[in-house]
Structure formats: C-alpha cells, structure tokens
CSV table of C-alpha atoms in Angstrom, one decimal:
chain,number,residue,atom,x,y,z
A,1,UNK,CA,3.6,2.0,21.0
A,2,UNK,CA,6.7,3.0,22.9
A,3,UNK,CA,9.5,4.6,20.9
A,4,UNK,CA,7.4,5.3,17.9
A,5,UNK,CA,9.3,8.5,17.2
A,6,UNK,CA,12.6,6.5,17.2
A,7,UNK,CA,11.1,4.0,14.7
A,8,UNK,CA,9.9,6.9,12.5
A,9,UNK,CA,13.5,8.2,12.3
A,10,UNK,CA,14.8,4.8,11.5
A,11,UNK,CA,12.3,4.4,8.7
A,12,UNK,CA,13.1,7.8,7.3
A,13,UNK,CA,16.7,6.7,6.9
A,14,UNK,CA,15.7,3.3,5.6
A,15,UNK,CA,13.5,4.7,2.8
A,16,UNK,CA,15.9,7.5,1.8
A,17,UNK,CA,15.7,8.1,-2.0
A,18,UNK,CA,12.8,5.7,-2.4
A,19,UNK,CA,10.9,7.1,-5.4
A,20,UNK,CA,8.2,4.5,-6.2
A,21,UNK,CA,5.6,5.9,-3.8
A,22,UNK,CA,6.4,3.3,-1.2
A,23,UNK,CA,8.5,5.7,0.8
A,24,UNK,CA,8.7,7.0,4.4
A,25,UNK,CA,5.8,9.4,3.9
A,26,UNK,CA,3.6,6.6,2.7
A,27,UNK,CA,4.4,4.5,5.8
A,28,UNK,CA,3.6,7.5,8.0
A,29,UNK,CA,0.3,8.2,6.3
A,30,UNK,CA,-0.7,4.5,6.5
A,31,UNK,CA,0.3,4.6,10.2
A,32,UNK,CA,-1.9,7.6,10.9
A,33,UNK,CA,-4.9,6.2,9.0
A,34,UNK,CA,-4.5,2.8,10.6
A,35,UNK,CA,-4.3,4.3,14.1
A,36,UNK,CA,-7.5,6.3,13.3
A,37,UNK,CA,-9.4,3.2,12.0
A,38,UNK,CA,-8.0,0.9,14.7
A,39,UNK,CA,-9.1,3.2,17.5
A,40,UNK,CA,-12.7,3.1,16.1
A,41,UNK,CA,-12.7,-0.6,15.4
A,42,UNK,CA,-11.2,-1.5,18.8
A,43,UNK,CA,-8.2,-3.3,17.4
A,44,UNK,CA,-4.9,-4.0,19.2
A,45,UNK,CA,-3.1,-0.7,18.4
A,46,UNK,CA,0.4,-2.0,19.3
A,47,UNK,CA,0.1,-4.6,16.5
A,48,UNK,CA,-1.6,-2.1,14.2
A,49,UNK,CA,1.0,0.6,14.6
A,50,UNK,CA,4.0,-1.7,14.1
A,51,UNK,CA,2.5,-3.5,11.0
A,52,UNK,CA,1.4,-0.1,9.5
A,53,UNK,CA,4.9,1.4,9.8
A,54,UNK,CA,6.8,-1.7,8.7
A,55,UNK,CA,4.5,-3.1,6.0
A,56,UNK,CA,6.8,-2.2,3.1
A,57,UNK,CA,10.2,-2.9,4.7
A,58,UNK,CA,10.2,-6.4,3.2
A,59,UNK,CA,7.7,-6.0,0.5
A,60,UNK,CA,7.4,-8.4,-2.5
A,61,UNK,CA,8.2,-5.7,-4.9
A,62,UNK,CA,11.8,-5.6,-3.7
A,63,UNK,CA,14.5,-7.8,-5.1
A,64,UNK,CA,15.1,-11.0,-3.2
A,65,UNK,CA,18.3,-9.8,-1.5
A,66,UNK,CA,16.7,-6.5,-0.4
A,67,UNK,CA,13.6,-8.4,0.8
A,68,UNK,CA,15.7,-10.7,2.9
A,69,UNK,CA,17.6,-7.8,4.4
A,70,UNK,CA,14.3,-6.0,5.1
A,71,UNK,CA,13.0,-9.0,7.0
A,72,UNK,CA,16.1,-9.1,9.1
A,73,UNK,CA,15.8,-5.3,9.7
A,74,UNK,CA,12.1,-5.6,10.7
A,75,UNK,CA,12.9,-8.3,13.2
A,76,UNK,CA,15.7,-6.3,14.7
A,77,UNK,CA,13.4,-3.3,15.1
A,78,UNK,CA,10.6,-5.3,16.7
A,79,UNK,CA,13.1,-6.9,19.1
A,80,UNK,CA,14.3,-3.4,20.1
A,81,UNK,CA,10.7,-2.4,20.7
A,82,UNK,CA,10.3,-5.3,23.1
A,83,UNK,CA,7.8,-7.3,21.0
A,84,UNK,CA,7.2,-10.9,22.1
A,85,UNK,CA,7.4,-13.8,19.7
A,86,UNK,CA,3.6,-14.0,19.5
A,87,UNK,CA,3.4,-10.2,18.7
A,88,UNK,CA,6.1,-10.5,16.1
A,89,UNK,CA,4.3,-13.4,14.5
A,90,UNK,CA,1.1,-11.3,14.4
A,91,UNK,CA,2.9,-8.4,12.7
A,92,UNK,CA,4.7,-10.7,10.2
A,93,UNK,CA,1.4,-12.4,9.2
A,94,UNK,CA,-0.1,-8.9,8.4
A,95,UNK,CA,2.9,-7.6,6.4
A,96,UNK,CA,3.2,-10.9,4.4
A,97,UNK,CA,-0.5,-11.2,3.5
A,98,UNK,CA,-2.0,-7.7,3.2
A,99,UNK,CA,-0.8,-6.9,-0.3
A,100,UNK,CA,-3.3,-6.8,-3.1
A,101,UNK,CA,-1.2,-8.8,-5.5
A,102,UNK,CA,-3.5,-8.4,-8.4
A,103,UNK,CA,-6.5,-9.7,-6.5
A,104,UNK,CA,-4.8,-13.1,-6.2
A,105,UNK,CA,-4.4,-12.7,-2.4
A,106,UNK,CA,-8.1,-12.4,-1.5
A,107,UNK,CA,-8.3,-15.7,0.3
A,108,UNK,CA,-5.7,-14.8,2.9
A,109,UNK,CA,-7.4,-14.6,6.3
A,110,UNK,CA,-6.4,-11.5,8.2
A,111,UNK,CA,-6.8,-10.6,11.8
A,112,UNK,CA,-8.8,-7.5,12.8
A,113,UNK,CA,-5.5,-5.7,13.1
A,114,UNK,CA,-4.5,-6.9,9.6
A,115,UNK,CA,-7.8,-5.7,8.2
A,116,UNK,CA,-7.3,-2.3,9.7
A,117,UNK,CA,-3.8,-2.0,8.3
A,118,UNK,CA,-4.9,-3.3,4.9
A,119,UNK,CA,-7.7,-0.7,4.8
A,120,UNK,CA,-5.2,2.1,5.7
A,121,UNK,CA,-2.8,1.0,3.0
A,122,UNK,CA,-5.5,0.8,0.4
A,123,UNK,CA,-6.8,4.3,1.3
A,124,UNK,CA,-3.4,5.6,0.5
A,125,UNK,CA,-3.8,4.2,-3.0
A,126,UNK,CA,-7.0,6.2,-3.5
A,127,UNK,CA,-7.8,9.9,-4.0
A,128,UNK,CA,-5.3,12.6,-4.8
A,129,UNK,CA,-2.4,10.8,-3.1
A,130,UNK,CA,-3.3,7.6,-4.9
A,131,UNK,CA,-3.2,9.4,-8.3
A,132,UNK,CA,0.2,10.9,-7.5
A,133,UNK,CA,1.6,7.6,-6.3
A,134,UNK,CA,0.4,5.7,-9.4
A,135,UNK,CA,2.3,8.0,-11.8
A,136,UNK,CA,5.3,8.1,-9.5
A,137,UNK,CA,5.6,4.4,-9.5
A,138,UNK,CA,5.0,4.1,-13.3
A,139,UNK,CA,7.6,6.7,-13.9
A,140,UNK,CA,10.1,4.9,-11.8
A,141,UNK,CA,9.5,1.8,-13.9
A,142,UNK,CA,9.7,3.6,-17.2
A,143,UNK,CA,6.1,3.1,-18.1
A,144,UNK,CA,4.1,5.6,-20.3
A,145,UNK,CA,1.3,7.6,-18.7
A,146,UNK,CA,-1.3,6.1,-21.1
A,147,UNK,CA,-1.3,3.8,-24.1
A,148,UNK,CA,-4.7,3.6,-25.7
A,149,UNK,CA,-3.6,0.7,-27.9
A,150,UNK,CA,-2.8,-1.4,-24.9
A,151,UNK,CA,-5.6,-1.3,-22.3
A,152,UNK,CA,-5.9,-2.8,-18.8
A,153,UNK,CA,-6.1,-6.5,-18.0
A,154,UNK,CA,-9.5,-7.5,-16.9
A,155,UNK,CA,-8.2,-10.2,-14.4
A,156,UNK,CA,-4.8,-11.6,-13.8
A,157,UNK,CA,-4.3,-15.3,-14.1
A,158,UNK,CA,-2.0,-15.5,-11.1
A,159,UNK,CA,0.4,-13.4,-9.0
A,160,UNK,CA,3.3,-13.9,-11.4
A,161,UNK,CA,1.2,-12.4,-14.2
A,162,UNK,CA,0.3,-9.4,-12.1
A,163,UNK,CA,4.0,-8.9,-10.9
A,164,UNK,CA,5.3,-9.1,-14.5
A,165,UNK,CA,2.7,-6.7,-16.0
A,166,UNK,CA,4.3,-3.7,-17.6
A,167,UNK,CA,1.2,-1.8,-18.9
A,168,UNK,CA,0.8,2.0,-18.9
A,169,UNK,CA,0.3,3.7,-15.6
A,170,UNK,CA,-3.4,4.6,-16.3
A,171,UNK,CA,-4.2,0.9,-16.6
A,172,UNK,CA,-3.5,0.5,-12.9
A,173,UNK,CA,-6.6,2.4,-12.1
A,174,UNK,CA,-8.7,-0.2,-13.7
A,175,UNK,CA,-6.6,-3.2,-12.8
A,176,UNK,CA,-6.6,-2.3,-9.0
A,177,UNK,CA,-7.5,1.1,-7.7
A,178,UNK,CA,-11.1,1.3,-8.8
A,179,UNK,CA,-11.7,-2.1,-7.2
A,180,UNK,CA,-10.5,-1.1,-3.8
A,181,UNK,CA,-13.5,0.7,-2.4
A,182,UNK,CA,-15.6,-2.6,-2.6
A,183,UNK,CA,-12.8,-4.5,-0.9
A,184,UNK,CA,-12.5,-2.4,2.2
A,185,UNK,CA,-12.7,-4.6,5.4
A,186,UNK,CA,-14.0,-2.2,8.0
A,187,UNK,CA,-17.0,0.1,8.2
A,188,UNK,CA,-14.6,3.0,9.0
A,189,UNK,CA,-12.4,2.2,6.0
A,190,UNK,CA,-15.4,2.0,3.7
A,191,UNK,CA,-16.7,5.4,4.8
A,192,UNK,CA,-13.2,6.9,4.3
A,193,UNK,CA,-12.9,5.3,0.8
A,194,UNK,CA,-16.1,6.9,-0.6
A,195,UNK,CA,-14.8,10.4,-1.2
A,196,UNK,CA,-11.4,9.3,-2.4
A,197,UNK,CA,-12.9,6.9,-4.9
A,198,UNK,CA,-15.2,9.6,-6.2
A,199,UNK,CA,-12.3,12.0,-6.6
A,200,UNK,CA,-10.3,9.5,-8.5
A,201,UNK,CA,-13.2,8.8,-10.9
A,202,UNK,CA,-13.7,12.5,-11.5
A,203,UNK,CA,-9.9,12.7,-12.3
A,204,UNK,CA,-10.2,9.9,-14.9
A,205,UNK,CA,-13.2,11.5,-16.6
A,206,UNK,CA,-11.2,14.8,-16.9
A,207,UNK,CA,-8.1,13.0,-18.0
A,208,UNK,CA,-9.8,11.3,-21.0
A,209,UNK,CA,-11.5,14.6,-22.1
A,210,UNK,CA,-8.2,16.4,-22.1
A,211,UNK,CA,-6.5,13.4,-23.8
A,212,UNK,CA,-9.0,13.7,-26.7
A,213,UNK,CA,-8.6,17.5,-26.7
A,214,UNK,CA,-12.1,18.2,-25.5
A,215,UNK,CA,-11.0,20.5,-22.7
C-alpha cells in the first residue's frame, strides 16, 4: 500500500496515550501479522493492510462521539490514500464486523481479506502479548486481576451483556481468549495460534499455583 509509512505516523499520533492495549503498537503488530498471513493466503493486500491498520480507529469500545470521529478520520485517510468507493466499502465491512463481541458476531460473513485481518487481530490477543494486553485493559477499567468468588461467564446472552460485563481480568481468558484458537479462519492463522495458545494455558496453570501459594 502506498504511503503506509505516512499512515503509521498518523496512527501513532491518533493513538497517543492509549492505555487499553488497543494502541498504535497493537495496530502495527496486527498489520505485520495480517501482511504475513495475507501473502500466504493470496488475499488482496491493499485491503488487508488498510483494514489491519485502521481496525480500532472507530471500534465499538469507544464512546459514541469518539467512534463517529474515528469513522470520519478513517474515511479521510482512505481518501488521501486514493481508495475507491468499492475499496473503502470493503475496508469498512471488515472493521465493522471482525470484532469478537462475546461470540455474538460469529454469523457475520467476512471476505478472505476480513478473515485474514480477523486472524491477525486474534493472534495479538494470544500468547505473551495477549496476556499483557488483558491485564492492561483490565487495569484501565479498574478491574481486579482475579476474583475467585466471581468466575467467568460461560456464554453471553447478547452483545450488550458482553459489553457491560465487568468481571475480573482473569475471567477474560475463559470468556474469550481460550476460545480463539478454534475460531481461526485460515490455515496459516491456525498454525500461528497453536504455540501462543499453549503458552497462555501454561501461564494460567502457573498463575493458579502461585495464587494458592503452591509455588
């Protein structure tokens, strides 16, 4: 994609002081992983690159006014990059429908490019980075690390229930992260998820042993 370095600098400024784990560095990691997966899976890399870099600019986790501003900013950037209306529509469909949303978004049909970007985003929720991001996000929302008296939700009734959930950070592993490996779209994504999922499970095993004073 032309001017990707320019867009990276724009994103760095846009996400300044973002502390929830959905920051510039997250966007850059997703971009790199998506480019790797997309190259192997023969996806349209122009769409993949743009959607990967912009996927959190107007994310549902933002307040309504920030989300609307993010949508306007995303369109302005795509215009400057010379994207056609059809290309912009393809990017918007990915960014609007790739989020996990408590598993309530599973019926959204994604293009190959959308599947690639979704896999890349999910990979960044796994492994060592995924662990760090989970506790960074929980801390930003004032959530405890772990509350053994209030365990994870087995399944959310709808998106609103997922969005309003305020459980401990550790619950997030069971409510979302440990489910992601089985939900990867591409063969490349599934292969990349294997080691990260195993690392995360090993961390949880160690966590609970230390929590109980066994180590």
